[in-house]
Amino acid sequence: MNKRQRKKMFTRAFSKAYDESLKWQRKKEQVSITTVKDRRGKVYIITSITSQVEIMNYWIDDPEDSLKEITIEGYMLNNERMGLK
């Protein structure tokens, strides 16, 4: 699969996830769309209702190099596997 085909597939999947998220945003819910890769390298796009978001900073010697960790808790609406490597 070439770069153009992968881009089209991702765009279609994201568009579906976005449409699903709009249904829930009308109900005043917070929605997140995330792409993740599992241990085997398979890529998924996940749409979820977000109930809590926590952002933590880990300071290193240089403030510009600080690491940020985000934890999102919620309920999954849609989980679509994409044929990306």
mmCIF file of N, CA and C in Angstrom:
data_model
loop_
_atom_site.group_PDB
_atom_site.id
_atom_site.type_symbol
_atom_site.label_atom_id
_atom_site.label_comp_id
_atom_site.label_asym_id
_atom_site.label_seq_id
_atom_site.Cartn_x
_atom_site.Cartn_y
_atom_site.Cartn_z
ATOM 1 N N MET A 1 0.854 -1.174 0.000
ATOM 2 C CA MET A 1 0.000 0.000 0.000
ATOM 3 C C MET A 1 0.902 1.240 0.000
ATOM 4 N N ASN A 2 0.662 2.121 -0.935
ATOM 5 C CA ASN A 2 1.523 3.295 -1.023
ATOM 6 C C ASN A 2 1.033 4.419 -0.094
ATOM 7 N N LYS A 3 1.812 5.472 -0.037
ATOM 8 C CA LYS A 3 1.532 6.585 0.878
ATOM 9 C C LYS A 3 0.167 7.225 0.600
ATOM 10 N N ARG A 4 -0.181 7.385 -0.642
ATOM 11 C CA ARG A 4 -1.453 8.010 -1.010
ATOM 12 C C ARG A 4 -2.644 7.167 -0.542
ATOM 13 N N GLN A 5 -2.555 5.844 -0.717
ATOM 14 C CA GLN A 5 -3.627 4.952 -0.283
ATOM 15 C C GLN A 5 -3.764 4.962 1.235
ATOM 16 N N ARG A 6 -2.636 4.961 1.951
ATOM 17 C CA ARG A 6 -2.679 5.014 3.420
ATOM 18 C C ARG A 6 -3.322 6.306 3.887
ATOM 19 N N LYS A 7 -2.989 7.409 3.222
ATOM 20 C CA LYS A 7 -3.560 8.706 3.592
ATOM 21 C C LYS A 7 -5.071 8.720 3.368
ATOM 22 N N LYS A 8 -5.538 8.168 2.254
ATOM 23 C CA LYS A 8 -6.973 8.100 1.976
ATOM 24 C C LYS A 8 -7.694 7.259 3.028
ATOM 25 N N MET A 9 -7.095 6.110 3.388
ATOM 26 C CA MET A 9 -7.710 5.220 4.367
ATOM 27 C C MET A 9 -7.806 5.913 5.724
ATOM 28 N N PHE A 10 -6.749 6.592 6.138
ATOM 29 C CA PHE A 10 -6.758 7.299 7.406
ATOM 30 C C PHE A 10 -7.791 8.427 7.394
ATOM 31 N N THR A 11 -7.864 9.176 6.273
ATOM 32 C CA THR A 11 -8.802 10.290 6.161
ATOM 33 C C THR A 11 -10.240 9.791 6.267
ATOM 34 N N ARG A 12 -10.553 8.670 5.603
ATOM 35 C CA ARG A 12 -11.903 8.109 5.686
ATOM 36 C C ARG A 12 -12.227 7.666 7.112
ATOM 37 N N ALA A 13 -11.293 6.978 7.751
ATOM 38 C CA ALA A 13 -11.523 6.498 9.123
ATOM 39 C C ALA A 13 -11.679 7.664 10.090
ATOM 40 N N PHE A 14 -10.852 8.691 9.942
ATOM 41 C CA PHE A 14 -10.953 9.855 10.823
ATOM 42 C C PHE A 14 -12.281 10.576 10.603
ATOM 43 N N SER A 15 -12.724 10.668 9.348
ATOM 44 C CA SER A 15 -13.983 11.323 9.038
ATOM 45 C C SER A 15 -15.153 10.602 9.709
ATOM 46 N N LYS A 16 -15.141 9.264 9.673
ATOM 47 C CA LYS A 16 -16.196 8.490 10.343
ATOM 48 C C LYS A 16 -16.156 8.717 11.853
ATOM 49 N N ALA A 17 -14.959 8.720 12.419
ATOM 50 C CA ALA A 17 -14.817 8.947 13.861
ATOM 51 C C ALA A 17 -15.284 10.348 14.233
ATOM 52 N N TYR A 18 -14.976 11.323 13.407
ATOM 53 C CA TYR A 18 -15.400 12.701 13.661
ATOM 54 C C TYR A 18 -16.923 12.820 13.606
ATOM 55 N N ASP A 19 -17.547 12.179 12.608
ATOM 56 C CA ASP A 19 -19.010 12.198 12.514
ATOM 57 C C ASP A 19 -19.640 11.595 13.763
ATOM 58 N N GLU A 20 -19.073 10.489 14.239
ATOM 59 C CA GLU A 20 -19.579 9.857 15.466
ATOM 60 C C GLU A 20 -19.406 10.784 16.661
ATOM 61 N N SER A 21 -18.290 11.494 16.716
ATOM 62 C CA SER A 21 -18.040 12.390 17.844
ATOM 63 C C SER A 21 -19.027 13.562 17.872
ATOM 64 N N LEU A 22 -19.441 14.028 16.692
ATOM 65 C CA LEU A 22 -20.392 15.142 16.636
ATOM 66 C C LEU A 22 -21.731 14.783 17.263
ATOM 67 N N LYS A 23 -22.142 13.524 17.120
ATOM 68 C CA LYS A 23 -23.402 13.085 17.732
ATOM 69 C C LYS A 23 -23.360 13.275 19.246
ATOM 70 N N TRP A 24 -22.209 12.957 19.838
ATOM 71 C CA TRP A 24 -22.078 13.026 21.290
ATOM 72 C C TRP A 24 -21.806 14.436 21.780
ATOM 73 N N GLN A 25 -21.134 15.247 20.969
ATOM 74 C CA GLN A 25 -20.849 16.622 21.379
ATOM 75 C C GLN A 25 -22.120 17.449 21.459
ATOM 76 N N ARG A 26 -23.124 17.085 20.685
ATOM 77 C CA ARG A 26 -24.409 17.780 20.784
ATOM 78 C C ARG A 26 -25.033 17.561 22.157
ATOM 79 N N LYS A 27 -24.683 16.432 22.785
ATOM 80 C CA LYS A 27 -25.204 16.107 24.115
ATOM 81 C C LYS A 27 -24.295 16.653 25.216
ATOM 82 N N LYS A 28 -23.375 17.554 24.846
ATOM 83 C CA LYS A 28 -22.450 18.203 25.779
ATOM 84 C C LYS A 28 -21.438 17.225 26.381
ATOM 85 N N GLU A 29 -21.113 16.159 25.660
ATOM 86 C CA GLU A 29 -20.096 15.212 26.105
ATOM 87 C C GLU A 29 -18.741 15.620 25.531
ATOM 88 N N GLN A 30 -17.680 15.320 26.246
ATOM 89 C CA GLN A 30 -16.330 15.537 25.738
ATOM 90 C C GLN A 30 -15.922 14.279 24.982
ATOM 91 N N VAL A 31 -15.430 14.472 23.769
ATOM 92 C CA VAL A 31 -15.085 13.335 22.924
ATOM 93 C C VAL A 31 -13.632 13.454 22.495
ATOM 94 N N SER A 32 -12.925 12.313 22.453
ATOM 95 C CA SER A 32 -11.550 12.318 21.943
ATOM 96 C C SER A 32 -11.415 11.285 20.833
ATOM 97 N N ILE A 33 -10.559 11.606 19.866
ATOM 98 C CA ILE A 33 -10.241 10.694 18.770
ATOM 99 C C ILE A 33 -8.745 10.432 18.864
ATOM 100 N N THR A 34 -8.374 9.155 18.958
ATOM 101 C CA THR A 34 -6.987 8.783 19.202
ATOM 102 C C THR A 34 -6.547 7.708 18.225
ATOM 103 N N THR A 35 -5.316 7.784 17.764
ATOM 104 C CA THR A 35 -4.739 6.681 16.997
ATOM 105 C C THR A 35 -3.691 6.012 17.867
ATOM 106 N N VAL A 36 -3.721 4.685 17.900
ATOM 107 C CA VAL A 36 -2.781 3.913 18.712
ATOM 108 C C VAL A 36 -2.234 2.749 17.899
ATOM 109 N N LYS A 37 -1.080 2.263 18.315
ATOM 110 C CA LYS A 37 -0.455 1.110 17.681
ATOM 111 C C LYS A 37 -0.254 0.055 18.756
ATOM 112 N N ASP A 38 -0.691 -1.185 18.506
ATOM 113 C CA ASP A 38 -0.528 -2.241 19.497
ATOM 114 C C ASP A 38 0.863 -2.865 19.398
ATOM 115 N N ARG A 39 1.112 -3.872 20.203
ATOM 116 C CA ARG A 39 2.439 -4.497 20.250
ATOM 117 C C ARG A 39 2.845 -5.140 18.928
ATOM 118 N N ARG A 40 1.858 -5.581 18.166
ATOM 119 C CA ARG A 40 2.144 -6.232 16.885
ATOM 120 C C ARG A 40 2.274 -5.235 15.747
ATOM 121 N N GLY A 41 2.119 -3.937 16.045
ATOM 122 C CA GLY A 41 2.282 -2.908 15.028
ATOM 123 C C GLY A 41 1.012 -2.569 14.279
ATOM 124 N N LYS A 42 -0.140 -3.113 14.720
ATOM 125 C CA LYS A 42 -1.407 -2.799 14.061
ATOM 126 C C LYS A 42 -1.934 -1.471 14.580
ATOM 127 N N VAL A 43 -2.439 -0.641 13.666
ATOM 128 C CA VAL A 43 -2.883 0.709 14.009
ATOM 129 C C VAL A 43 -4.405 0.725 14.154
ATOM 130 N N TYR A 44 -4.881 1.403 15.206
ATOM 131 C CA TYR A 44 -6.308 1.546 15.461
ATOM 132 C C TYR A 44 -6.641 3.020 15.624
ATOM 133 N N ILE A 45 -7.849 3.396 15.228
ATOM 134 C CA ILE A 45 -8.351 4.732 15.509
ATOM 135 C C ILE A 45 -9.539 4.539 16.446
ATOM 136 N N ILE A 46 -9.510 5.226 17.576
ATOM 137 C CA ILE A 46 -10.494 5.027 18.634
ATOM 138 C C ILE A 46 -11.219 6.333 18.914
ATOM 139 N N THR A 47 -12.543 6.268 18.958
ATOM 140 C CA THR A 47 -13.374 7.405 19.354
ATOM 141 C C THR A 47 -13.924 7.087 20.734
ATOM 142 N N SER A 48 -13.803 8.022 21.673
ATOM 143 C CA SER A 48 -14.255 7.743 23.035
ATOM 144 C C SER A 48 -14.872 8.975 23.682
ATOM 145 N N ILE A 49 -15.795 8.713 24.618
ATOM 146 C CA ILE A 49 -16.347 9.770 25.458
ATOM 147 C C ILE A 49 -15.380 9.933 26.616
ATOM 148 N N THR A 50 -14.923 11.139 26.843
ATOM 149 C CA THR A 50 -13.918 11.402 27.859
ATOM 150 C C THR A 50 -14.588 11.848 29.153
ATOM 151 N N SER A 51 -14.297 11.131 30.241
ATOM 152 C CA SER A 51 -14.866 11.511 31.528
ATOM 153 C C SER A 51 -13.862 12.289 32.378
ATOM 154 N N GLN A 52 -12.564 12.028 32.172
ATOM 155 C CA GLN A 52 -11.552 12.720 32.967
ATOM 156 C C GLN A 52 -10.242 12.783 32.185
ATOM 157 N N VAL A 53 -9.583 13.932 32.237
ATOM 158 C CA VAL A 53 -8.269 14.109 31.611
ATOM 159 C C VAL A 53 -7.321 14.638 32.674
ATOM 160 N N GLU A 54 -6.160 14.003 32.776
ATOM 161 C CA GLU A 54 -5.155 14.426 33.758
ATOM 162 C C GLU A 54 -3.831 14.629 33.028
ATOM 163 N N ILE A 55 -3.226 15.793 33.214
ATOM 164 C CA ILE A 55 -1.942 16.103 32.586
ATOM 165 C C ILE A 55 -0.911 16.297 33.687
ATOM 166 N N MET A 56 0.188 15.560 33.600
ATOM 167 C CA MET A 56 1.245 15.643 34.615
ATOM 168 C C MET A 56 2.543 16.063 33.944
ATOM 169 N N ASN A 57 3.282 16.948 34.599
ATOM 170 C CA ASN A 57 4.596 17.379 34.111
ATOM 171 C C ASN A 57 5.681 16.676 34.911
ATOM 172 N N TYR A 58 6.695 16.190 34.222
ATOM 173 C CA TYR A 58 7.860 15.613 34.863
ATOM 174 C C TYR A 58 9.037 16.514 34.516
ATOM 175 N N TRP A 59 9.543 17.211 35.508
ATOM 176 C CA TRP A 59 10.599 18.185 35.266
ATOM 177 C C TRP A 59 11.958 17.516 35.260
ATOM 178 N N ILE A 60 12.734 17.884 34.262
ATOM 179 C CA ILE A 60 14.128 17.453 34.166
ATOM 180 C C ILE A 60 14.952 18.701 34.456
ATOM 181 N N ASP A 61 16.262 18.632 34.402
ATOM 182 C CA ASP A 61 17.117 19.777 34.693
ATOM 183 C C ASP A 61 16.744 21.003 33.867
ATOM 184 N N ASP A 62 16.483 20.801 32.604
ATOM 185 C CA ASP A 62 16.140 21.913 31.714
ATOM 186 C C ASP A 62 14.620 21.956 31.532
ATOM 187 N N PRO A 63 13.949 23.067 31.902
ATOM 188 C CA PRO A 63 12.485 23.143 31.789
ATOM 189 C C PRO A 63 11.956 22.929 30.375
ATOM 190 N N GLU A 64 12.766 23.243 29.366
ATOM 191 C CA GLU A 64 12.318 23.037 27.989
ATOM 192 C C GLU A 64 12.248 21.562 27.635
ATOM 193 N N ASP A 65 12.988 20.717 28.371
ATOM 194 C CA ASP A 65 13.003 19.281 28.104
ATOM 195 C C ASP A 65 12.019 18.525 28.995
ATOM 196 N N SER A 66 11.121 19.229 29.667
ATOM 197 C CA SER A 66 10.198 18.552 30.572
ATOM 198 C C SER A 66 9.286 17.617 29.793
ATOM 199 N N LEU A 67 8.934 16.522 30.413
ATOM 200 C CA LEU A 67 8.057 15.533 29.797
ATOM 201 C C LEU A 67 6.651 15.727 30.322
ATOM 202 N N LYS A 68 5.681 15.537 29.473
ATOM 203 C CA LYS A 68 4.291 15.640 29.888
ATOM 204 C C LYS A 68 3.614 14.304 29.649
ATOM 205 N N GLU A 69 2.843 13.881 30.619
ATOM 206 C CA GLU A 69 2.096 12.632 30.511
ATOM 207 C C GLU A 69 0.621 12.967 30.597
ATOM 208 N N ILE A 70 -0.169 12.362 29.742
ATOM 209 C CA ILE A 70 -1.605 12.608 29.759
ATOM 210 C C ILE A 70 -2.326 11.282 29.998
ATOM 211 N N THR A 71 -3.298 11.305 30.866
ATOM 212 C CA THR A 71 -4.132 10.145 31.151
ATOM 213 C C THR A 71 -5.564 10.520 30.799
ATOM 214 N N ILE A 72 -6.173 9.738 29.929
ATOM 215 C CA ILE A 72 -7.550 9.985 29.514
ATOM 216 C C ILE A 72 -8.394 8.803 29.962
ATOM 217 N N GLU A 73 -9.434 9.090 30.731
ATOM 218 C CA GLU A 73 -10.363 8.046 31.151
ATOM 219 C C GLU A 73 -11.692 8.295 30.479
ATOM 220 N N GLY A 74 -12.315 7.230 29.998
ATOM 221 C CA GLY A 74 -13.594 7.390 29.347
ATOM 222 C C GLY A 74 -14.138 6.073 28.847
ATOM 223 N N TYR A 75 -15.092 6.167 27.940
ATOM 224 C CA TYR A 75 -15.773 5.012 27.392
ATOM 225 C C TYR A 75 -15.610 4.992 25.883
ATOM 226 N N MET A 76 -15.238 3.828 25.339
ATOM 227 C CA MET A 76 -14.984 3.710 23.917
ATOM 228 C C MET A 76 -16.296 3.663 23.135
ATOM 229 N N LEU A 77 -16.385 4.482 22.084
ATOM 230 C CA LEU A 77 -17.544 4.482 21.192
ATOM 231 C C LEU A 77 -17.282 3.638 19.953
ATOM 232 N N ASN A 78 -16.074 3.776 19.408
ATOM 233 C CA ASN A 78 -15.754 3.149 18.138
ATOM 234 C C ASN A 78 -14.291 2.742 18.146
ATOM 235 N N ASN A 79 -13.993 1.569 17.613
ATOM 236 C CA ASN A 79 -12.623 1.074 17.538
ATOM 237 C C ASN A 79 -12.445 0.451 16.162
ATOM 238 N N GLU A 80 -11.740 1.139 15.277
ATOM 239 C CA GLU A 80 -11.591 0.666 13.907
ATOM 240 C C GLU A 80 -10.134 0.363 13.621
ATOM 241 N N ARG A 81 -9.858 -0.880 13.172
ATOM 242 C CA ARG A 81 -8.486 -1.260 12.815
ATOM 243 C C ARG A 81 -8.186 -0.751 11.423
ATOM 244 N N MET A 82 -7.016 -0.186 11.280
ATOM 245 C CA MET A 82 -6.593 0.318 9.983
ATOM 246 C C MET A 82 -5.495 -0.572 9.442
ATOM 247 N N GLY A 83 -5.435 -0.723 8.135
ATOM 248 C CA GLY A 83 -4.469 -1.618 7.504
ATOM 249 C C GLY A 83 -3.102 -1.004 7.321
ATOM 250 N N LEU A 84 -2.661 -0.193 8.270
ATOM 251 C CA LEU A 84 -1.341 0.421 8.177
ATOM 252 C C LEU A 84 -0.302 -0.474 8.817
ATOM 253 N N LYS A 85 0.936 -0.327 8.413
ATOM 254 C CA LYS A 85 2.025 -1.083 9.024
ATOM 255 C C LYS A 85 2.598 -0.337 10.187
#
